[in-house]
XYZ file of C-alpha atoms in Angstrom:
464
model
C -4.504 -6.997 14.815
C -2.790 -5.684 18.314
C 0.996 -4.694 17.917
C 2.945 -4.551 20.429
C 5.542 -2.041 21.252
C 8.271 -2.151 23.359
C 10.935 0.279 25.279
C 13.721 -0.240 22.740
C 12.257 -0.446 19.408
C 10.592 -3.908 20.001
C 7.257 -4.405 17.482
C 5.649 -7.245 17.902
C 2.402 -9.264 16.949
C 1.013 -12.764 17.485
C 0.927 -14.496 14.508
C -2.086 -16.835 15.214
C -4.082 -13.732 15.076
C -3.178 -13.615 11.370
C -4.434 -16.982 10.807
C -7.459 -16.144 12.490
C -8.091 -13.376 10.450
C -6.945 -15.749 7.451
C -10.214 -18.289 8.634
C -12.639 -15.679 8.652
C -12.091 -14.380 5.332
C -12.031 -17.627 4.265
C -15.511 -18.414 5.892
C -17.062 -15.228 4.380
C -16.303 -16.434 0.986
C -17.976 -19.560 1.487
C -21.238 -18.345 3.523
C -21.624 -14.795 2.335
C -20.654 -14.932 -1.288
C -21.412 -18.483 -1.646
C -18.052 -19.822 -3.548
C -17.806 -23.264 -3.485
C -14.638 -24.662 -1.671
C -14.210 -26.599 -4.741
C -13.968 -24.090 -6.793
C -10.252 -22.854 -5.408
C -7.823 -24.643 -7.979
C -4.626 -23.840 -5.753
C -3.574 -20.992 -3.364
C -1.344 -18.502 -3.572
C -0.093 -16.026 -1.149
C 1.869 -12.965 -0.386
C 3.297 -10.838 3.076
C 4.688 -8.604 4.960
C 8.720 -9.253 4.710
C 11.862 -8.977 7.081
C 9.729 -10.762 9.742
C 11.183 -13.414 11.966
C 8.504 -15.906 13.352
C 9.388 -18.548 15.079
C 7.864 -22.015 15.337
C 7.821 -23.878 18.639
C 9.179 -27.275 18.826
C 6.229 -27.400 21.936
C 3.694 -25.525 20.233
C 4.287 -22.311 22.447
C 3.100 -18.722 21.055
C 5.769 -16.875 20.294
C 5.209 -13.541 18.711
C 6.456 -12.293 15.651
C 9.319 -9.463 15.576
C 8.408 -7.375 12.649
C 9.766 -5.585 9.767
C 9.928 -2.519 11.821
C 11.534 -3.444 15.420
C 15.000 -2.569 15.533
C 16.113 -3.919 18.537
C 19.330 -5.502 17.204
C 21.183 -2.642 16.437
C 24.586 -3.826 18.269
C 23.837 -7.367 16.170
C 23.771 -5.468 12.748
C 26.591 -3.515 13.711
C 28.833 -6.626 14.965
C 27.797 -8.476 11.509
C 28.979 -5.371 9.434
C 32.209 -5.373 10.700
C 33.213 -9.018 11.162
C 31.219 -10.387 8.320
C 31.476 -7.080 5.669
C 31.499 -9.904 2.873
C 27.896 -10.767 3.673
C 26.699 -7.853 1.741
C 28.686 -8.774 -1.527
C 27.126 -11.875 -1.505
C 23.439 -10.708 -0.230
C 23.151 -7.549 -1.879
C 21.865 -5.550 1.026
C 23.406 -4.077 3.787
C 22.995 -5.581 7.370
C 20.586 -3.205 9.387
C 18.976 -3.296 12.811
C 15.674 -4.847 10.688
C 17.802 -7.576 9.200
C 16.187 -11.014 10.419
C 19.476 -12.376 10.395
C 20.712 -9.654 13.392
C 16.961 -10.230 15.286
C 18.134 -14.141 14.907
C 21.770 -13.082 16.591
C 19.537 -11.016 18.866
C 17.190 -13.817 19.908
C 20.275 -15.908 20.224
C 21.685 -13.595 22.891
C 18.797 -12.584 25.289
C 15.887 -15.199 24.115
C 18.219 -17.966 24.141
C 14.818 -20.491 26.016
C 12.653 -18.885 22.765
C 15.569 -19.737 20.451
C 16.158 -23.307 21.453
C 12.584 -24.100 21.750
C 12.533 -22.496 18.009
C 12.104 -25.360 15.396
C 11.907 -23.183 11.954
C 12.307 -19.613 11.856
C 10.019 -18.282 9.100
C 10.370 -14.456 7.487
C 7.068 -13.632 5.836
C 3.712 -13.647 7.251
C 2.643 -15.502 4.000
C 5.101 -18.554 4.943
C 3.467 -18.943 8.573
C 0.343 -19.309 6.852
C 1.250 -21.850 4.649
C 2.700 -23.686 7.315
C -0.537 -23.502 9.200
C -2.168 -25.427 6.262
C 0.409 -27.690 5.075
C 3.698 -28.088 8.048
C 5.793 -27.124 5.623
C 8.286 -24.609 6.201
C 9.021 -22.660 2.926
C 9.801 -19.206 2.130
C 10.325 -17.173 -1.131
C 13.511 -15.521 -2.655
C 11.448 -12.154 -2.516
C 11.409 -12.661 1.336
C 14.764 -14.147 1.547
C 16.620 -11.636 0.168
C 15.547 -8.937 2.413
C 17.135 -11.428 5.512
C 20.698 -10.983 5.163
C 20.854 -14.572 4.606
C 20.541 -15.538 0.834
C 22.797 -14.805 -2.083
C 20.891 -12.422 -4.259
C 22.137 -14.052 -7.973
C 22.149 -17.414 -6.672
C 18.870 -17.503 -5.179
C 20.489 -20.129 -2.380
C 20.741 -19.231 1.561
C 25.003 -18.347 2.479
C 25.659 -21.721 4.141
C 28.923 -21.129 4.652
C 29.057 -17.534 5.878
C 25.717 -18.571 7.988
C 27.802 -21.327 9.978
C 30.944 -19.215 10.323
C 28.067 -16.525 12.201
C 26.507 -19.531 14.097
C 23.230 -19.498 12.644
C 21.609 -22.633 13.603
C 21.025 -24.087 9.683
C 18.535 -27.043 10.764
C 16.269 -23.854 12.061
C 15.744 -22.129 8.507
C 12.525 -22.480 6.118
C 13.267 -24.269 2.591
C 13.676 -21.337 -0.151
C 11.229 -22.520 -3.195
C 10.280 -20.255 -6.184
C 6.709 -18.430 -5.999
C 5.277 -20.587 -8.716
C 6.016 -24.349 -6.898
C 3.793 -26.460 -5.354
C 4.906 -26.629 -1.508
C 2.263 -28.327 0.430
C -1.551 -29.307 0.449
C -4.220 -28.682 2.498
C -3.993 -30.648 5.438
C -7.281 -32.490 6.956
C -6.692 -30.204 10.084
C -6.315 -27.235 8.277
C -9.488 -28.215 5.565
C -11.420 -28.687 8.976
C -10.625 -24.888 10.538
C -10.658 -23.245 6.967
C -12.961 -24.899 4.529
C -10.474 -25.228 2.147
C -10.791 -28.377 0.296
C -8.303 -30.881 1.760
C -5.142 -31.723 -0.735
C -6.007 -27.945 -2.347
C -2.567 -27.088 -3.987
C -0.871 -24.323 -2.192
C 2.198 -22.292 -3.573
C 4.866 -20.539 -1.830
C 3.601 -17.154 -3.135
C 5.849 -13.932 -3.025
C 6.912 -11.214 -0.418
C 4.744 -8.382 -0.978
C 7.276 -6.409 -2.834
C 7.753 -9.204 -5.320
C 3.769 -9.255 -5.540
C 3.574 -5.309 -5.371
C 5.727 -4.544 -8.109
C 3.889 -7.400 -10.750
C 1.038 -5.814 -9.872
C 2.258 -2.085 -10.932
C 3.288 -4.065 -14.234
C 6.984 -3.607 -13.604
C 8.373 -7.054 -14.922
C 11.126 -5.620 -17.071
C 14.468 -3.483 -16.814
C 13.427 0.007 -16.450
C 10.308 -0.257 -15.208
C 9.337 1.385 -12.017
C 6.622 2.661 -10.204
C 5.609 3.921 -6.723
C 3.926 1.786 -3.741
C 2.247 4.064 -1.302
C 0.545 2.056 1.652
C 0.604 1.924 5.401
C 4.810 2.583 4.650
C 6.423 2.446 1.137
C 8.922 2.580 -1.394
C 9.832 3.672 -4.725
C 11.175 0.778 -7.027
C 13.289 -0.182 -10.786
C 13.350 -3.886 -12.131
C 16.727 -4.218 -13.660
C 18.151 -7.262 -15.069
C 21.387 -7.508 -14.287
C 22.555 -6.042 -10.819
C 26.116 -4.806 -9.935
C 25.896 -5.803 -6.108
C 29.092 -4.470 -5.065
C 27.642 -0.612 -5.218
C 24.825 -1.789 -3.014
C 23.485 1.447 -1.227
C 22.904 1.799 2.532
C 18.681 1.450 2.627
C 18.490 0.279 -0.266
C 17.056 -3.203 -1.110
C 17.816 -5.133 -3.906
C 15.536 -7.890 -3.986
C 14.967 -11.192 -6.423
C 12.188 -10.649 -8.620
C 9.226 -12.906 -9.484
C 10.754 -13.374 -13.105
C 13.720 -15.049 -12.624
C 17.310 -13.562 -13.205
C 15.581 -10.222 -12.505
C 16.006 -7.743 -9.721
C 13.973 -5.253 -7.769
C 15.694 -2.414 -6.450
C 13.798 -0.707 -3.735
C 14.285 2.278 -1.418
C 11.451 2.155 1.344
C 10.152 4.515 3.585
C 9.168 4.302 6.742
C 6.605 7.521 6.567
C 3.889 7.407 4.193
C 0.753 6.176 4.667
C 1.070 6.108 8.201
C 1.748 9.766 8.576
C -1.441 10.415 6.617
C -3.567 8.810 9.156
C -2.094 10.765 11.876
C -2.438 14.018 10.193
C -5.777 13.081 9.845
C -6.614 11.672 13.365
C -5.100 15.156 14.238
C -6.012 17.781 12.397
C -9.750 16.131 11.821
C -10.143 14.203 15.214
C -10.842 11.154 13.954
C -9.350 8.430 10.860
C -12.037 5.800 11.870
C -14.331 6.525 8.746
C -13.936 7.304 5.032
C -15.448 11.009 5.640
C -12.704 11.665 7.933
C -10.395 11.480 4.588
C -12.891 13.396 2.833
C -12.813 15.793 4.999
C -9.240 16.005 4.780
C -8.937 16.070 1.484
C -11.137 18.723 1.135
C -9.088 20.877 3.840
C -6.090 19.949 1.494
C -8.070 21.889 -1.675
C -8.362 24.551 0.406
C -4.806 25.177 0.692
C -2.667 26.870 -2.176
C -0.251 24.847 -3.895
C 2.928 25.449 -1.630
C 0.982 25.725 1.717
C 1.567 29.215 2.404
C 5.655 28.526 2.717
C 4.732 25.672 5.517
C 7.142 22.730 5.438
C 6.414 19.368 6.848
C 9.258 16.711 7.176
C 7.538 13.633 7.806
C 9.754 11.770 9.897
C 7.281 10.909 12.453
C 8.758 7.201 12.900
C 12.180 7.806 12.108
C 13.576 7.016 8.470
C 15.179 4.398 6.274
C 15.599 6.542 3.412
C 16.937 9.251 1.754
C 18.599 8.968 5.287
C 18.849 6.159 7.856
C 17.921 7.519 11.287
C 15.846 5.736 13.577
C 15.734 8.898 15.434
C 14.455 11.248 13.187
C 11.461 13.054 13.876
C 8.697 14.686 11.657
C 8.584 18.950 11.953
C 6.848 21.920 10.172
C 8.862 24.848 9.418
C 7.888 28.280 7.799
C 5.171 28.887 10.058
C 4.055 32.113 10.193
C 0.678 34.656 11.020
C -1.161 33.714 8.287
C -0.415 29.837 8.461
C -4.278 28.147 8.472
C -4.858 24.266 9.533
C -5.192 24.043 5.805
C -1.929 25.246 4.882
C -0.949 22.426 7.198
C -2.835 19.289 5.752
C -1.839 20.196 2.408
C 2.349 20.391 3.808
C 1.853 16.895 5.497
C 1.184 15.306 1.828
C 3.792 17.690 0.198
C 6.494 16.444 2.558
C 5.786 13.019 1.914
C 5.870 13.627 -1.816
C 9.085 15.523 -1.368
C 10.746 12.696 0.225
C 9.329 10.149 -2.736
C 11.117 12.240 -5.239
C 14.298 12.556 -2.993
C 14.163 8.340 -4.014
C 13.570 8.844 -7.719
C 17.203 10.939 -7.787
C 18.582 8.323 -5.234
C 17.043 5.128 -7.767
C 18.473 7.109 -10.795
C 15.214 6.780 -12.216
C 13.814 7.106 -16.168
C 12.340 10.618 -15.245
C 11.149 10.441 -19.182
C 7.930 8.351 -18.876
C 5.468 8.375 -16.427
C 5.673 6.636 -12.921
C 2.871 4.221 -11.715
C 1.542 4.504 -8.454
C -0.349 1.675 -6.294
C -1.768 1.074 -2.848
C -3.861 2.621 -0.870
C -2.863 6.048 -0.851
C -4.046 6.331 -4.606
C -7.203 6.716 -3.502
C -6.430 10.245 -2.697
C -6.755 12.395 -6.059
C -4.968 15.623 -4.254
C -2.345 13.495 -2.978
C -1.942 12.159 -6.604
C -1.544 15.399 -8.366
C 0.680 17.230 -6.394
C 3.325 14.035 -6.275
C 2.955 14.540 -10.063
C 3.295 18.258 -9.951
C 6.682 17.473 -7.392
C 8.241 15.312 -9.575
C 7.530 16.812 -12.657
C 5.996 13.402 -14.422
C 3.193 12.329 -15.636
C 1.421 9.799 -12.652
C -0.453 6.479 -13.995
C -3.110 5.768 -10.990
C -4.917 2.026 -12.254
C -8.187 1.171 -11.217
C -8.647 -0.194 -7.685
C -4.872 0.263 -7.656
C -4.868 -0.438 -3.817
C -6.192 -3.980 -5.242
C -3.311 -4.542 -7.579
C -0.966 -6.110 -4.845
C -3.345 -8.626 -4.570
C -3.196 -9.044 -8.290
C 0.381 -9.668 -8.398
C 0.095 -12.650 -5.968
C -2.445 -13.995 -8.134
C 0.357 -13.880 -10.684
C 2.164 -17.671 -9.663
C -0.818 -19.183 -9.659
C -1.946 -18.508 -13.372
C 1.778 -19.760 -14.593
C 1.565 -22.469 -12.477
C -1.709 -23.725 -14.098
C -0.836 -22.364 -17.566
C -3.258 -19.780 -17.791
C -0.432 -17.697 -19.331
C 3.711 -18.862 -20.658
C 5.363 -16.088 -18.060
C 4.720 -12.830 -15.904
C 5.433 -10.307 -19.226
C 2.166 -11.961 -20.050
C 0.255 -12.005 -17.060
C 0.839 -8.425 -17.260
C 0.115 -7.241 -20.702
C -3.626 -9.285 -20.471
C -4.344 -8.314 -16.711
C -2.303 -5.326 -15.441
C -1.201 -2.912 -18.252
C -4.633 -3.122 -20.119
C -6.517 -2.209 -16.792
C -8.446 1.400 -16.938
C -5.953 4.292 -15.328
C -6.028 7.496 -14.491
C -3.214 9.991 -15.059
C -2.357 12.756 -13.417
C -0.243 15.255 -15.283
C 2.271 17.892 -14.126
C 0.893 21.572 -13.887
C 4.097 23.334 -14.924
C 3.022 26.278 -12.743
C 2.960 24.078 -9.754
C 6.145 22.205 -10.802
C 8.318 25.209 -10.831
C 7.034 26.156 -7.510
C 7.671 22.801 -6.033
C 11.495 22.846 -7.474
C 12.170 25.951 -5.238
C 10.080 24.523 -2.551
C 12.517 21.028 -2.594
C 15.497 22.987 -2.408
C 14.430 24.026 0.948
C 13.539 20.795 2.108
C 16.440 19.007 1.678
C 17.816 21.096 3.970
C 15.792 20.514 6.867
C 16.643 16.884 8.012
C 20.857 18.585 8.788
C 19.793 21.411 9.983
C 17.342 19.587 12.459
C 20.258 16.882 13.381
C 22.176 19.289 15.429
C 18.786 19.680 17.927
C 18.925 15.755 19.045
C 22.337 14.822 18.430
């Protein structure tokens, strides 16, 4: 998949790439593993969120601004003061991300790509189902990350949205993950393989999907998502929307009348590839990361007093900073490249436990942990040793996303009454591993963090 970056935060991709990719998955299931087309009862999807695709009116490729381009800062700034009741009704604060500033944004300086626009669409999931059905849906996962839809109400803001000047006619429908939104056109059945008239849901963002796959579906429950980015996240049931933080996402959940309340980061996964491509040479193979890992073990707990802040891409949270930069401090004579692999996955645990205090979380129980930086059994321990609880790791946890998604479709075809019991037959009863605090380390780790938090204002004053 090619991203494209440009001079002032623009990060961009082509979204028929995705469907590409989407066709030859789809054709290794039928000619390497043999499933029968026939065999699919209905599909169900989930994305990347905070997108904004648009869909020609003259079938023009236009690419996709993602989740991270933050090109309409003066848009999000402009909303927040002339439009501050947005966020009362939304839940979330307006930010440079917001679709609904990139659609102000668009408006301004694309104003050829917004006309020609027919639907905007905000997941990657929702162009996908548009590619097989022409309809133009999206989820209340996705919409409430957009600055668009009332939170509680699970409805877009018409009137604040024509006050703005949002063009209306342009937005997707909002459905719930669970309905039946389309069916496999003949086209589509002809490029895919899909059976024609397959059902196909609207599916969830991939937060909504994320979090039923950790087996959070009721208040209190929480859990950690460590992938390319991430985020630390609570279900709660009823949300107070007026003390909505700054970074902080409070989302609709799949169960209805539920809420996710997220804090992301920007630096997770992503800095763990670089520190590999750097201090191994190379991330293109899995014995790169075991070689890492194994430089990691070689460090002391601590690293030798090394601190790593991991802004490498700027940051959404603890602190929003766009740009913030990643630094080690406390190096010294006897510093080894160890000392610094091991402070790379420190820092990022450091700044996961500066969103457990900032989520107010049940410290009292342990924390699930998905994606695909689970896989990493040092990186695992010592966020359990930094925060001090005990760390539930499920099998294939990097596959429990995927899971989740799976979630609408077995309620939609009754395979289970609800998603408390998709989860207690197929999440919570999966094998897990859990890693539990060395109080040693722990106590080590709590002088260590004291230090930490200090770096990000102490650093300020150098690029300000």
């Amino acid at each position: 998949m090619t991203t494209h970056f440009g001079e002032n935060r623009e990060v961009e991709q082509n979204p028929t790439e995705w469907w590409q990719a989407v066709k030859k998955i789809a054709q290794t299931w039928w000619n390497d593993l043999s499933i029968d087309p026939k065999q699919v009862s209905m599909i169900s999807f989930s994305g990347q969120m905070e997108d904004v695709i648009p869909v020609s009116k003259n079938n023009q490729k236009h690419r996709a601004i993602l989740y991270s381009d933050t090109r309409a800062k003066g848009e999000a700034v402009f909303l927040h003061e002339k439009f501050p009741e947005l966020t009362k009704k939304t839940g979330n604060s307006i930010k440079p991300s917001s679709p609904i500033a990139k659609l102000l944004w668009l408006e301004k300086y694309k104003k050829n790509l917004y006309e020609d626009t027919l639907c905007f669409l905000f997941n990657a999931k929702d162009f996908i189902i548009y590619q097989l059905t022409n309809k133009f849906v999206t989820d209340p996962i996705a919409g409430a990350t957009t600055g668009m839809m009332n939170l509680l109400e699970r409805q877009w803001v018409w009137d604040l949205l024509e006050k703005i000047g949002i063009d209306l006619d342009k937005l997707p429908n909002l459905c719930q993950p669970e309905e039946i939104v389309g069916y496999v056109s003949a086209h589509a059945s002809a490029e895919t393989g899909f059976s024609e008239s397959t059902p196909v849901l609207c599916g969830s963002g991939d937060a909504g999907a994320s979090t039923i796959g950790a087996g959070a579906v009721k208040e209190g429950d929480s859990y950690f998502y460590i992938g390319t980015t991430g985020w630390v996240a609570v279900v709660k049931e009823q949300e107070d929307l007026e003390s909505s933080m700054n970074g902080v996402f409070h989302l609709a959940h799949l169960p209805q009348k539920s809420t996710i309340t997220i804090a992301p980061l920007l630096n997770v996964g992503n800095v763990h590839h670089w520190a590999v491509e750097t201090f191994i040479g190379s991330a293109e193979s899995d014995a790169s990361f075991v070689a890492y890992e194994e430089l990691i073990n070689d460090a002391s707990p601590g690293s030798n007093g090394v601190l790593f802040l991991p802004y490498l891409n700027g940051e959404r949270n603890p602190i929003s900073d766009s740009e913030a930069r990643g630094a080690f401090w406390g190096i010294g004579p006897n510093t080894k490249k160890s000392d610094f692999t091991r402070a790379v996955i420190e820092g990022i645990c450091f700044s996961l436990k500066q969103l457990i205090e900032l989520l107010d979380i049940d410290e009292s129980k342990s924390i699930t942990l998905i994606g695909g930086g689970a896989k990493s059994a040092s990186w695992c321990q010592i966020l359990a040793d930094c925060i001090g609880v005990p760390v539930r790791v499920p099998a294939e946890s990097e596959f429990m996303p995927a899971i989740g998604a799976a979630s609408s479709g077995f309620i939609r075809l009754g395979w289970v009454k609800d998603y408390q019991e998709f989860s207690d037959r197929f999440i919570t009863t999966n094998d897990a591993k859990v890693y539990r605090p060395d109080d040693e380390n722990y106590n080590l780790y709590q002088i260590m963090y004291q230090q930490y938090v200090k770096l990000y204002p102490s650093l300020t004053e150098i690029y300000r």
